[in-house]
Coordinates of C-alpha atoms and ligand atoms in Angstrom, one line a residue:
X1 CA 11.9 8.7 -91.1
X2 CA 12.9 5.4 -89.2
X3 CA 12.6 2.5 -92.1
X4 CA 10.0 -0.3 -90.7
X5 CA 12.0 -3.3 -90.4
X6 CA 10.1 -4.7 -87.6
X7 CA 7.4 -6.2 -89.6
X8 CA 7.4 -8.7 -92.5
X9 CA 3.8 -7.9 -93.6
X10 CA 5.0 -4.2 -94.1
X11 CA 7.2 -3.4 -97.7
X12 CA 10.1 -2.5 -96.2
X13 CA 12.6 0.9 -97.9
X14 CA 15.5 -0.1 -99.4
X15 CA 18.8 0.4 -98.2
X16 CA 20.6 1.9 -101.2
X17 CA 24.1 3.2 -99.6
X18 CA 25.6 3.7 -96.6
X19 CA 24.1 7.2 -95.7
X20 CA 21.3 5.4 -96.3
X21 CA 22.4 2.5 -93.9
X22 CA 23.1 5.1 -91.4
X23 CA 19.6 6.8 -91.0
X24 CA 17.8 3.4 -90.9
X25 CA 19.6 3.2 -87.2
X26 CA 18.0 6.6 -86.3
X27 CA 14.7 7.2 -83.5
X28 CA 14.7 3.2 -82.8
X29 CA 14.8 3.8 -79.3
X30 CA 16.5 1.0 -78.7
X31 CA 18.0 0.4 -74.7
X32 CA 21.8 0.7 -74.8
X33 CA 23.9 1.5 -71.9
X34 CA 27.5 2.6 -71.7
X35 CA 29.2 3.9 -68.7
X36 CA 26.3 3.4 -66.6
X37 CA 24.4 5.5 -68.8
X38 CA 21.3 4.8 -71.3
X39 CA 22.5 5.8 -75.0
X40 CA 20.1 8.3 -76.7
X41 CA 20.9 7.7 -79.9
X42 CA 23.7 5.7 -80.8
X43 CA 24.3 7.0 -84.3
X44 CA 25.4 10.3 -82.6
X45 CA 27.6 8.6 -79.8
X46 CA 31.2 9.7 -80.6
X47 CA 32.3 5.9 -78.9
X48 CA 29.8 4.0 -80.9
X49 CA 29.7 5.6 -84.3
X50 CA 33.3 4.4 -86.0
X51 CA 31.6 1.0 -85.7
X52 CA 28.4 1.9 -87.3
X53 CA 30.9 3.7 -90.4
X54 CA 32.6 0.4 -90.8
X55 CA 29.2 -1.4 -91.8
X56 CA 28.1 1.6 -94.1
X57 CA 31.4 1.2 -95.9
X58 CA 29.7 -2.3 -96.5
X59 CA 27.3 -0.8 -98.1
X60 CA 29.2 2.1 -100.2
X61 CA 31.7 -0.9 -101.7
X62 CA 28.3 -2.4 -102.7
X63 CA 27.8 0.9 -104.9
X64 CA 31.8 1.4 -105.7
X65 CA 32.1 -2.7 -106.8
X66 CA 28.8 -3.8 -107.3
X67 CA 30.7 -7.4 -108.8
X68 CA 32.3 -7.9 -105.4
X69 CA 30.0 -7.0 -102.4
X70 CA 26.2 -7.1 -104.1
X71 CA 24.1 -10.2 -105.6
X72 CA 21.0 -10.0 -107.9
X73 CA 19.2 -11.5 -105.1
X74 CA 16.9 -14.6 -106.3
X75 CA 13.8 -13.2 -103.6
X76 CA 13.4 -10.1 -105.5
X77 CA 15.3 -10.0 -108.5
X78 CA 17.3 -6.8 -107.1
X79 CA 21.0 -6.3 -106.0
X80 CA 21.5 -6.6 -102.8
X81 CA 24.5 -7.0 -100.3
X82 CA 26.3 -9.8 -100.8
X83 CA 26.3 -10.0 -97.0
X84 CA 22.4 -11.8 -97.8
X85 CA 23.1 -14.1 -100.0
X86 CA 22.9 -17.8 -99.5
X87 CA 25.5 -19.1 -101.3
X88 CA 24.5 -21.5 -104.4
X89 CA 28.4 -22.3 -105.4
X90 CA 32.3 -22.4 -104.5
X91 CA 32.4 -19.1 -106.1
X92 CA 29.5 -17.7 -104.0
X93 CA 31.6 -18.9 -101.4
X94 CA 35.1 -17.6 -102.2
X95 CA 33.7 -14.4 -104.0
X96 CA 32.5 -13.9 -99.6
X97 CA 36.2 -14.2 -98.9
X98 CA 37.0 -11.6 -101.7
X99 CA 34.7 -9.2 -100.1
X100 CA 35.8 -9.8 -96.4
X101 CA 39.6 -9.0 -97.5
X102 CA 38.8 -6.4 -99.0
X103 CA 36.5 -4.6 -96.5
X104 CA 39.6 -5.5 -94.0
X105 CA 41.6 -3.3 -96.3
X106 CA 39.2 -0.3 -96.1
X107 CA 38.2 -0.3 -92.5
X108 CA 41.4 -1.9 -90.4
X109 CA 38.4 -3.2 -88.1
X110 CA 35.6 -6.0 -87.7
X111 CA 32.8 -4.9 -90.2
X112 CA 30.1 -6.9 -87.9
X113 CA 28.2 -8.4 -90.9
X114 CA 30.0 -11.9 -91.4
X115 CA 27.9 -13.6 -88.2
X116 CA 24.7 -13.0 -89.8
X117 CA 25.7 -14.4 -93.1
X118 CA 27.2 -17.2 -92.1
X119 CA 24.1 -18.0 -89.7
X120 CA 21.5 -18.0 -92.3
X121 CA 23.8 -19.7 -94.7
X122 CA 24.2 -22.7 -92.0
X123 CA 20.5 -22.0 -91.1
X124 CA 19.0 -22.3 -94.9
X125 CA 20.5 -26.6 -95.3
X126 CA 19.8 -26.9 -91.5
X127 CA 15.9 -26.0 -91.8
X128 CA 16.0 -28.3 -95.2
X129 CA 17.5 -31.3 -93.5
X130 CA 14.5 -30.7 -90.1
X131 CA 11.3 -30.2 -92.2
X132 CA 13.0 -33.2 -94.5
X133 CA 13.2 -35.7 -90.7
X134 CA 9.7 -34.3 -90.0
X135 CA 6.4 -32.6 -90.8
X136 CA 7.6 -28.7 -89.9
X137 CA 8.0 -25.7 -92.2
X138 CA 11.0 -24.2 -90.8
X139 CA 12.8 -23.8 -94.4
X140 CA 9.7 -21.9 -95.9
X141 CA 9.6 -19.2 -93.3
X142 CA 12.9 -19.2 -93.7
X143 CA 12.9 -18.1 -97.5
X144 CA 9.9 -15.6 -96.2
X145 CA 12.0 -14.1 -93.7
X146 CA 15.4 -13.8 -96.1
X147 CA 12.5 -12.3 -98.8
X148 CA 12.2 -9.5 -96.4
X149 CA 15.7 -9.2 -95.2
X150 CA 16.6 -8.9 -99.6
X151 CA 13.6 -6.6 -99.7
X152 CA 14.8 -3.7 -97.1
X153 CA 18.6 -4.7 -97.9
X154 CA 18.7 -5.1 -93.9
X155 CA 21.7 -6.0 -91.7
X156 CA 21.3 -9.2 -89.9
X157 CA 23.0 -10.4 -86.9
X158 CA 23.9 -13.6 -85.6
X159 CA 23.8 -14.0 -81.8
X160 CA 24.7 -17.5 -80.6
X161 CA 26.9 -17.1 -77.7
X162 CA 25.2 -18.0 -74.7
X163 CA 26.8 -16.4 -71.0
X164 CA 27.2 -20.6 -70.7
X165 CA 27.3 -20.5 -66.5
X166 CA 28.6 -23.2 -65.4
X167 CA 30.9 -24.7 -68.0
X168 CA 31.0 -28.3 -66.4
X169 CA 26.7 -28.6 -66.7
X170 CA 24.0 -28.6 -69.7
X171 CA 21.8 -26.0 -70.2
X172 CA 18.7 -27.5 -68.5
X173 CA 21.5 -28.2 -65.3
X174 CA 22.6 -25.2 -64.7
X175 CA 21.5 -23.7 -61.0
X176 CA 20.3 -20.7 -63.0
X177 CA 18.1 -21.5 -65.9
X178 CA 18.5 -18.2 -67.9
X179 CA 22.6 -19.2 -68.5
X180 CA 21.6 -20.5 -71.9
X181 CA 18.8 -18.6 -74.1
X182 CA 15.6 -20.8 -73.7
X183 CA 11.7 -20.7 -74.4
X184 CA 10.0 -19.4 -71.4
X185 CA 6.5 -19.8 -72.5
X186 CA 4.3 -20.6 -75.6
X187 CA 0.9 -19.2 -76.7
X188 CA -0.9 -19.3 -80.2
X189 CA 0.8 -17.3 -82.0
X190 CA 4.4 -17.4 -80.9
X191 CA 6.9 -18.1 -77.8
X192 CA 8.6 -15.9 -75.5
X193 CA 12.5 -16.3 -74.8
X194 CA 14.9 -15.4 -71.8
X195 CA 18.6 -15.4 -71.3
X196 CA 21.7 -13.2 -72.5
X197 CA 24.0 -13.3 -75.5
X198 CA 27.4 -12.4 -74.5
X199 CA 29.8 -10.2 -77.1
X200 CA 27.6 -10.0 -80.0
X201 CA 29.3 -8.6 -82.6
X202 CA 27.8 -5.5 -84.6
X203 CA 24.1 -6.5 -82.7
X204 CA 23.1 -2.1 -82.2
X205 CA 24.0 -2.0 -85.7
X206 CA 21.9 -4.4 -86.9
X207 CA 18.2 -4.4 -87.9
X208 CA 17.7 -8.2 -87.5
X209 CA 19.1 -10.6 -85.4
X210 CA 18.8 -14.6 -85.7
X211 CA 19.0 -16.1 -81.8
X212 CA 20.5 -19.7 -82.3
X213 CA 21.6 -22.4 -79.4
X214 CA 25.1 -21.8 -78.9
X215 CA 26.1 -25.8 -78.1
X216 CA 24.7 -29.3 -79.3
X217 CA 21.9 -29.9 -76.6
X218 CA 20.4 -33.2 -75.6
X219 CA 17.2 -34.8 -75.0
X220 CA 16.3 -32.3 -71.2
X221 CA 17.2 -29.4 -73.4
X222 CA 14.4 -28.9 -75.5
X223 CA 13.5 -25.5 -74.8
X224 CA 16.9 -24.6 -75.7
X225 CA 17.1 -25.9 -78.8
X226 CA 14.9 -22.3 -80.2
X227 CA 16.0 -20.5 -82.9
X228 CA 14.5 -17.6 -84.2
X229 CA 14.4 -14.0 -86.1
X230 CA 14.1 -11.0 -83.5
X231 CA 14.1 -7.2 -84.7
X232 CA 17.0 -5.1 -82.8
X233 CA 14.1 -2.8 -81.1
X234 CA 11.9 -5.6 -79.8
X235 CA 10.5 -5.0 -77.1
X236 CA 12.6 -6.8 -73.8
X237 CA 15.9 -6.6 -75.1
X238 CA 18.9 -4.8 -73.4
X239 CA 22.2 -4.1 -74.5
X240 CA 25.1 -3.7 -72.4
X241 CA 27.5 -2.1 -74.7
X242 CA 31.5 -3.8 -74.4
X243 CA 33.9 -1.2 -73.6
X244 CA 36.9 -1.1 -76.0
X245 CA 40.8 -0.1 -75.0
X246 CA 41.6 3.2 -75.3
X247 CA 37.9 3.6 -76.6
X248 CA 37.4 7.3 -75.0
X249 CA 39.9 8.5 -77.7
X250 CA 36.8 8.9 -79.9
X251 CA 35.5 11.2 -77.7
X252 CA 38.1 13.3 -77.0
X253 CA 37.7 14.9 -80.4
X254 CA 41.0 14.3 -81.0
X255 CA 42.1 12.8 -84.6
X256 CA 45.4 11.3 -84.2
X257 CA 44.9 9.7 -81.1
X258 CA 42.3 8.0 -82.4
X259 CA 44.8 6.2 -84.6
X260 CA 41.8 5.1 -86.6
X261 CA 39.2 8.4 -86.2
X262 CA 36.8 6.5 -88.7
X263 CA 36.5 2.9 -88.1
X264 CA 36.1 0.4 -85.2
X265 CA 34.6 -2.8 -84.1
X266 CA 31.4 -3.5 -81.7
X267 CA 30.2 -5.8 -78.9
X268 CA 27.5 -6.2 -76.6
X269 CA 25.5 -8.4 -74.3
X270 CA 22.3 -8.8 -75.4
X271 CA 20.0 -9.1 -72.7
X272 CA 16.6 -11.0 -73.6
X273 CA 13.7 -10.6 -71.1
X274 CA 10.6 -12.2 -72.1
X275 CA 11.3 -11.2 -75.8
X276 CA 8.5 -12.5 -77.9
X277 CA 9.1 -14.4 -81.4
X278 CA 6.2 -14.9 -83.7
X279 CA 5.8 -18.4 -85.0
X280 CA 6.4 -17.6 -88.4
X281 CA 10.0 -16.3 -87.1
X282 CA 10.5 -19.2 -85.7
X283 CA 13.4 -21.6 -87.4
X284 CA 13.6 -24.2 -84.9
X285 CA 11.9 -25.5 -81.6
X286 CA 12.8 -28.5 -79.6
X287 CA 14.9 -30.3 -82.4
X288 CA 17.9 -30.8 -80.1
X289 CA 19.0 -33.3 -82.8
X290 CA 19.7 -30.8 -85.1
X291 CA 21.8 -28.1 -82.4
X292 CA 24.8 -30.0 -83.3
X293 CA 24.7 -29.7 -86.8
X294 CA 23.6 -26.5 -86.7
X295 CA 26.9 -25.0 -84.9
X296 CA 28.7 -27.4 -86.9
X297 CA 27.6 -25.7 -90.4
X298 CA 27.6 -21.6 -88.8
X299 CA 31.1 -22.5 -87.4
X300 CA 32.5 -24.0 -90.5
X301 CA 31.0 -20.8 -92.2
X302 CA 32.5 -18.7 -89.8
X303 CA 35.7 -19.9 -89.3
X304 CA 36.8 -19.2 -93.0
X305 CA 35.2 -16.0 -92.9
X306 CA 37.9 -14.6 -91.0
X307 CA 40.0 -14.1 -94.0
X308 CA 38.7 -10.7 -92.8
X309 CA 41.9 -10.5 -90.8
X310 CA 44.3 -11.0 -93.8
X311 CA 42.8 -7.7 -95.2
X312 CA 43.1 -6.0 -91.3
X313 CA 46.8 -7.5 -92.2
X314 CA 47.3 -6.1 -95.2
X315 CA 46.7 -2.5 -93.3
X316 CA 49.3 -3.3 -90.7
X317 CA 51.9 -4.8 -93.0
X318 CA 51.4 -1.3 -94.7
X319 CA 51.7 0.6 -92.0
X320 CA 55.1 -1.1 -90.6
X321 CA 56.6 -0.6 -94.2
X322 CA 55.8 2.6 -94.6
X323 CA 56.6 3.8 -90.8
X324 CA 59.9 2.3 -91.7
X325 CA 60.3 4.4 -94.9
X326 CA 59.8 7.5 -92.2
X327 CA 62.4 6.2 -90.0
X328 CA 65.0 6.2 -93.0
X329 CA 65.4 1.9 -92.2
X330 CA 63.0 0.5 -94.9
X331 CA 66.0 -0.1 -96.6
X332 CA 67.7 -2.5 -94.1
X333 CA 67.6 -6.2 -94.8
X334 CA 66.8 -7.6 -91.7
X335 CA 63.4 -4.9 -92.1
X336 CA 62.4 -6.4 -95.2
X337 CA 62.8 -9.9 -94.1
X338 CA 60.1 -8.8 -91.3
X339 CA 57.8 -7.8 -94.2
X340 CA 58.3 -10.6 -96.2
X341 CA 57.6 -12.9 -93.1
X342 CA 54.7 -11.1 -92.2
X343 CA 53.2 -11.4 -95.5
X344 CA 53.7 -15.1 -95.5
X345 CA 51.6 -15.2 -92.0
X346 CA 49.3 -12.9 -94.0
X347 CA 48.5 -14.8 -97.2
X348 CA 48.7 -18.4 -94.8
X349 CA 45.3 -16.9 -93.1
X350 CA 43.9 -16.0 -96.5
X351 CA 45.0 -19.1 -98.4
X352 CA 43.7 -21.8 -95.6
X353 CA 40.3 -19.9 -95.8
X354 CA 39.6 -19.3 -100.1
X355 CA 40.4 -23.0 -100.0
X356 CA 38.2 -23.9 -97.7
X357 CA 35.8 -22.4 -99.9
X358 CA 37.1 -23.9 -103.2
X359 CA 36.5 -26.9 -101.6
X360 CA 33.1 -26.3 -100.9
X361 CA 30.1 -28.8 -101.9
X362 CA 26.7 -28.4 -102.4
X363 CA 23.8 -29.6 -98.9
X364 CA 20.7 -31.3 -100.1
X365 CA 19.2 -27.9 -99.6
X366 CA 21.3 -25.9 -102.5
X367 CA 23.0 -24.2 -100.6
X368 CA 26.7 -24.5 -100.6
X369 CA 28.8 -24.9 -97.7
X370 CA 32.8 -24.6 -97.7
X371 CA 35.1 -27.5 -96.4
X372 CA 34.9 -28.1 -92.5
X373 CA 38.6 -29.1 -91.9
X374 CA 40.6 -26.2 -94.1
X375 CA 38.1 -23.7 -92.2
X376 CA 38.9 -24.5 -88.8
X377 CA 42.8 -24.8 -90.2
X378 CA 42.4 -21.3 -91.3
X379 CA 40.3 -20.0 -87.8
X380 CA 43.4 -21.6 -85.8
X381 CA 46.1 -19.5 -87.8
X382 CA 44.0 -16.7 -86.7
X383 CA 44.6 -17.5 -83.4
X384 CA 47.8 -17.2 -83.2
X385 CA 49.0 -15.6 -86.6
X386 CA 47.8 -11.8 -86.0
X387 CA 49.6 -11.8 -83.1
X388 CA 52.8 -12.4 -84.4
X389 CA 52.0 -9.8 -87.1
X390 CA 51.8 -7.6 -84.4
X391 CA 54.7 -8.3 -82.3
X392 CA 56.7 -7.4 -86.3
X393 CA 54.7 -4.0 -86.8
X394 CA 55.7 -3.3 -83.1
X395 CA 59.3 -4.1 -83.7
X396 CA 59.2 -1.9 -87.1
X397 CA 57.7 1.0 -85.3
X398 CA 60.5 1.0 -82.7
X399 CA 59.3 1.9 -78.8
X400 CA 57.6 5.6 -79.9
X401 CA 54.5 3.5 -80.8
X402 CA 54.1 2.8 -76.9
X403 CA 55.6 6.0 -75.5
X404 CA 54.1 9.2 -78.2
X405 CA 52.3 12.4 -76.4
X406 CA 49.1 13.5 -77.2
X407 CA 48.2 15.3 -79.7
X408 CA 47.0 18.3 -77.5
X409 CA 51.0 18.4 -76.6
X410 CA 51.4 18.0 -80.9
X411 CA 49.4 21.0 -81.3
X412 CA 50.6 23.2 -78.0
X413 CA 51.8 26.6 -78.7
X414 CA 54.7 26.4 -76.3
X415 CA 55.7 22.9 -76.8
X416 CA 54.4 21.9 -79.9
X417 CA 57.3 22.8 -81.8
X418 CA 59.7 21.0 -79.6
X419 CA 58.0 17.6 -80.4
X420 CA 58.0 18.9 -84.1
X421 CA 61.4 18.9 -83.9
X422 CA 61.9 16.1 -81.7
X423 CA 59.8 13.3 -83.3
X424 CA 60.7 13.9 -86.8
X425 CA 62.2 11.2 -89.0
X426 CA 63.4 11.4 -92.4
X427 CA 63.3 14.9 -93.2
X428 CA 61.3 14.7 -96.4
X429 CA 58.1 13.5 -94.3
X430 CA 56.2 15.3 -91.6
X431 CA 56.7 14.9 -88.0
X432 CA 52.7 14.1 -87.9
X433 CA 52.6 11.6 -91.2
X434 CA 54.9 9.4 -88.9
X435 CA 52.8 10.1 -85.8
X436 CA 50.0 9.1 -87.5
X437 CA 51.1 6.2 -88.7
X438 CA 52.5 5.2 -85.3
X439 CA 49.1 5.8 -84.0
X440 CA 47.6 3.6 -86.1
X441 CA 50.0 0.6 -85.3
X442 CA 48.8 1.7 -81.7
X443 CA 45.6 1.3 -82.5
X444 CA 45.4 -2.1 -84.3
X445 CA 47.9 -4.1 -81.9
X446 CA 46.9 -2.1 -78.4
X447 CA 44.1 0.3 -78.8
X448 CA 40.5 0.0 -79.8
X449 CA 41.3 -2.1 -83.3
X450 CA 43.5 -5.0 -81.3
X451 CA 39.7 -5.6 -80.2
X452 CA 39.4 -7.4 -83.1
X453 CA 42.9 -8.0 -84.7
X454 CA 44.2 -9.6 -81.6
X455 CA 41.3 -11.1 -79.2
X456 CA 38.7 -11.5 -81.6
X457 CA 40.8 -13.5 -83.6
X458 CA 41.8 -15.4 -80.4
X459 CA 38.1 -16.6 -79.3
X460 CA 35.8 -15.0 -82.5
X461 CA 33.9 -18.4 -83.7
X462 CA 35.3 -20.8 -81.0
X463 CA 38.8 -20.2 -79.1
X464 CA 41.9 -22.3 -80.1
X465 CA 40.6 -25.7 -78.4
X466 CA 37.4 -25.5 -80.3
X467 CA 39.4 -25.8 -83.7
X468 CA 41.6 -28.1 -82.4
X469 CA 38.1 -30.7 -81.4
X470 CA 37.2 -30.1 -85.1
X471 CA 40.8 -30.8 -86.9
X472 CA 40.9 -33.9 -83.8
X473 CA 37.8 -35.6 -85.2
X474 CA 38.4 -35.0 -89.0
X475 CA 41.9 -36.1 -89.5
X476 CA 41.4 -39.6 -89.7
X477 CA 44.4 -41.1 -88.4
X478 CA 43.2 -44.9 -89.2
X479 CA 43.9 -44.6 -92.6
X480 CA 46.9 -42.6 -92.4
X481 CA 48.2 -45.7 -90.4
X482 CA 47.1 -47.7 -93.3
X483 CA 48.9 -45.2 -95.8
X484 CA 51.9 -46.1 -93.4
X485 CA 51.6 -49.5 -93.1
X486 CA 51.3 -50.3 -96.9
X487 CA 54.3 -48.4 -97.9
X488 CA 56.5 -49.8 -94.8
X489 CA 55.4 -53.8 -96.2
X490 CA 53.3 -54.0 -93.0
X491 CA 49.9 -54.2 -95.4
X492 CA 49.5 -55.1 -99.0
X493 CA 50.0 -51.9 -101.5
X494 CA 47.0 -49.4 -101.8
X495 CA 44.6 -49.3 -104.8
X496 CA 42.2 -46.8 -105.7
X497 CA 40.1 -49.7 -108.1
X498 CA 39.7 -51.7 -104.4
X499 CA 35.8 -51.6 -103.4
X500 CA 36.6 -52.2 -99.9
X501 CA 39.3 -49.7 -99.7
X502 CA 37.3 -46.9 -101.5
X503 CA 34.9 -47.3 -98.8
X504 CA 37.0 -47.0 -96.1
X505 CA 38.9 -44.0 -96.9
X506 CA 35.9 -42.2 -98.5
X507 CA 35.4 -39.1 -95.9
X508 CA 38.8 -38.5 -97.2
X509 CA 38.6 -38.9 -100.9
X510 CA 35.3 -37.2 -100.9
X511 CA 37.0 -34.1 -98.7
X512 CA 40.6 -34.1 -100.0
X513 CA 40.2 -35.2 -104.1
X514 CA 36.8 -33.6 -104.3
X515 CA 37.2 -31.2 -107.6
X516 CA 35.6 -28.2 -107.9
X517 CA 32.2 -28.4 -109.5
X518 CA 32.3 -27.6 -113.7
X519 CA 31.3 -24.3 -114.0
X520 CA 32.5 -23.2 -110.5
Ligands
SF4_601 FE1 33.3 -10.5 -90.1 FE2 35.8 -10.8 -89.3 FE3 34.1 -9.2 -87.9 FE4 33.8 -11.8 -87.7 S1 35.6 -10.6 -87.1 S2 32.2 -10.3 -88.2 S3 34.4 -12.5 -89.8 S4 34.8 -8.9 -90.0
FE602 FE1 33.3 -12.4 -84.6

């Protein structure tokens, strides 16, 4: 039986484990095409199911370490994922970093369930601060709609990119009006919305999805500025499902290929015709004053949540050292210096994004938000950090990770034996423990996984130049002059007991020497 999920009148099942997770997906009928062809069931399609086994595991740690990936959620007094909660301190925050590592360890892919958390976490302070400005009741049906999300244990997604058209114009410029997501009509009881969301991560997975402007939006942009909950199976919405590299492996039965048979990533454009969102689903509408700090908050969210890819790390650091323990040249020097440097790229993603969360402060909502600068500090090592990573696992796993047959050839009676012989390392492992392993470097710096190691990590939450705005307008260069000046006799010496001086440099006391709440 399907759960209902679609309504927030109706008690929704719980979601208890990942088997669980797995038949919630079932009989939605949802419109998904791949290769030209509508999915029947995506829960049974060989190319989309490793990404729907990556969000069960979610949901199985949840039951392994309830401590690390489940709350007691304050809507219903149960545990739930941690993937719901809104976080209420730095160690809300942090403990999401914890989780994300980890669930990069167990899967080697993109888990899809960061987007949604971070939107609602952004969402929750940014619905305070409109009812707060005005006479709305966004942040109420907000709590009403996170009740039921707690109450069914429910994925959420997060779909904010827009398809954007032409780069150079606002939405309500563009030649096509659909380039953005936008309010096409009102009645009563709701509005209806058109446009597309390009690469939504995890969005066939998911049971909910939260449509948000992807930009800050001016004045003529009103009907952009719409945000809003949208169940998966409304009716209206297409999804155009994001072809992978080497992403037929999974269907060629074939387990070694594969590299990883069990776990992958997912993307799709979401295609909204006329989609219909009641008004108690509705978050925002028309504040284009509050777009900007909207993406501001998801973004600062997001960009430390990708700490995910120091736990994807951790699986390819493992798998260069222990492909070069098969080759009989782990013991090298220069091999372990590539280890140790890859593990100091590693731990710089992870230790930019936990202190953006350490540093995280409390929004007049409650909810806690981390630190915007060290966030997009750690979302720009992403971009450039995993790749490195993989050029070292590549260089540990010598040219046979480009260049292996298949696995049918492993297997062949006639020539099967030749490559047993032939690919063989040291002799006290199996020819196929080091294929395998190959196969999995394959797979996470080439193949299906280097989807979200490598490119994700590139443009996931804003591509390079979008950190580099954010680190531009927050590093305060006025009073690092002044810092400068005083200690090179230009200006009189600094004092922290100096009113005037206080003031000027407080965005930087307040970000920088801010200490970590008591009890945090
Ligand atoms: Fe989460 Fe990382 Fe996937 Fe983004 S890329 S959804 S942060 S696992
Ligand atoms: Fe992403």
């Amino acid at each position: 039986m399907p759960h209902s999920v679609t309504h927030l009148d109706s008690p929704p099942r719980k979601i208890e484990n990942g088997a669980d997770y797995i038949e919630s997906l079932r009989g939605r009928g949802l419109d998904v095409w791949l290769f030209g062809e509508k999915v029947q069931e995506p829960v049974d399609h060989p190319l989309i199911r490793p990404s729907i086994n990556a969000i069960a595991r979610t949901y199985d740690l949840a039951v392994e370490n309830p401590e690390m990936a489940s709350v007691v959620s304050p809507f219903t007094g149960e545990r739930v994922s941690r993937f719901l909660h809104v976080c209420t301190s730095a160690r809300d925050l942090v403990s999401q970093n914890k989780m994300q590592r980890r669930l990069g360890q167990l899967t080697g892919t993109c888990f899809q369930r960061c987007v949604g958390m971070d939107a609602f976490n952004a969402l929750y302070s940014v619905t305070f601060d409109i009812d707060q400005a005005g006479d709305t009741a966004y942040h109420e049906r907000l709590r009403a709609f996170l009740t039921h999300m707690h109450a069914g244990n429910f994925v959420v997604g997060g779909a904010m990119t827009d398809v954007k058209g032409d780069r150079g114009q606002p939405p309500h410029a563009q030649a096509d009006p659909d380039m953005f997501v936008h309010v096409t009509r009102r009645t009563p009881e709701g509005v209806y919305i058109t446009g597309a969301k390009a690469h939504q991560t995890g969005c066939v997975n998911s049971h909910w999805m939260l449509v948000m402007p992807t930009m800050r939006l001016g004045p003529d942009d009103a009907d952009y500025a719409i945000v809003g909950a949208v169940p998966v199976d409304a009716p209206g919405i297409t999804y155009i499902y994001g072809r992978q590299s080497c992403d037929t492996r999974a269907a060629e039965g074939s387990g070694i290929d594969a590299g990883n048979a069990q776990y992958a990533g997912q993307e799709a454009m979401v295609i909204f015709e006329d989609v219909f969102i009641p008004n108690d689903l509705i978050f925002m509408d028309g504040e284009t004053d509050f777009a900007a700090s909207l993406v501001q908050r998801f973004t600062a969210y997001h960009r430390r949540s990708y700490v995910c890819k120091s736990g994807v790390g951790d699986v390819l650091i493992g798998a260069a050292a222990q492909v070069a323990e098969y080759n009989g040249a782990d013991k090298a020097s220069h091999v372990k210096d590539k280890l140790v440097e890859m593990t100091h790229l590693n731990e710089t993603i992870y230790g930019t994004g936990i202190a953006a969360s350490y540093q995280g402060f409390a929004t007049d909502s409650g909810a806690w938000i981390c630190d915007d600068m060290l966030a997009n500090v750690c979302k720009h090592h992403v971009t450039k950090l995993p790749y490195e990573l993989g050029r070292l696992s590549q260089d540990l796993a010598g040219g046979l990770v480009a260049t292996m047959p298949s696995e049918k050839d492993l297997n062949h009676p006639e020539i099967g034996r030749l490559l047993e012989k032939y690919l063989k390392g040291r002799a006290d492992f199996s020819t196929e423990e080091r294929v395998r392993i190959l196969r999995l470097i394959e797979n996470m710096t080439l193949g299906r996984n280097a989807v979200g190691y490598l490119t994700e990590s590139m443009h996931g939450a804003g591509s390079p130049q979008a950190q580099r705005i954010e680190i531009g307008r927050a590093m305060q260069l006025e009073y690092k002059k002044r810092l400068a000046r005083a200690l090179a006799g230009i200006d009189p010496e600094l004092r922290d007991d100096e009113d005037d001086l206080v003031d000027e440099m407080s965005g930087y006391f307040e970000r920088v020497f801010r200490l970590p709440a008591a009890g945090n």
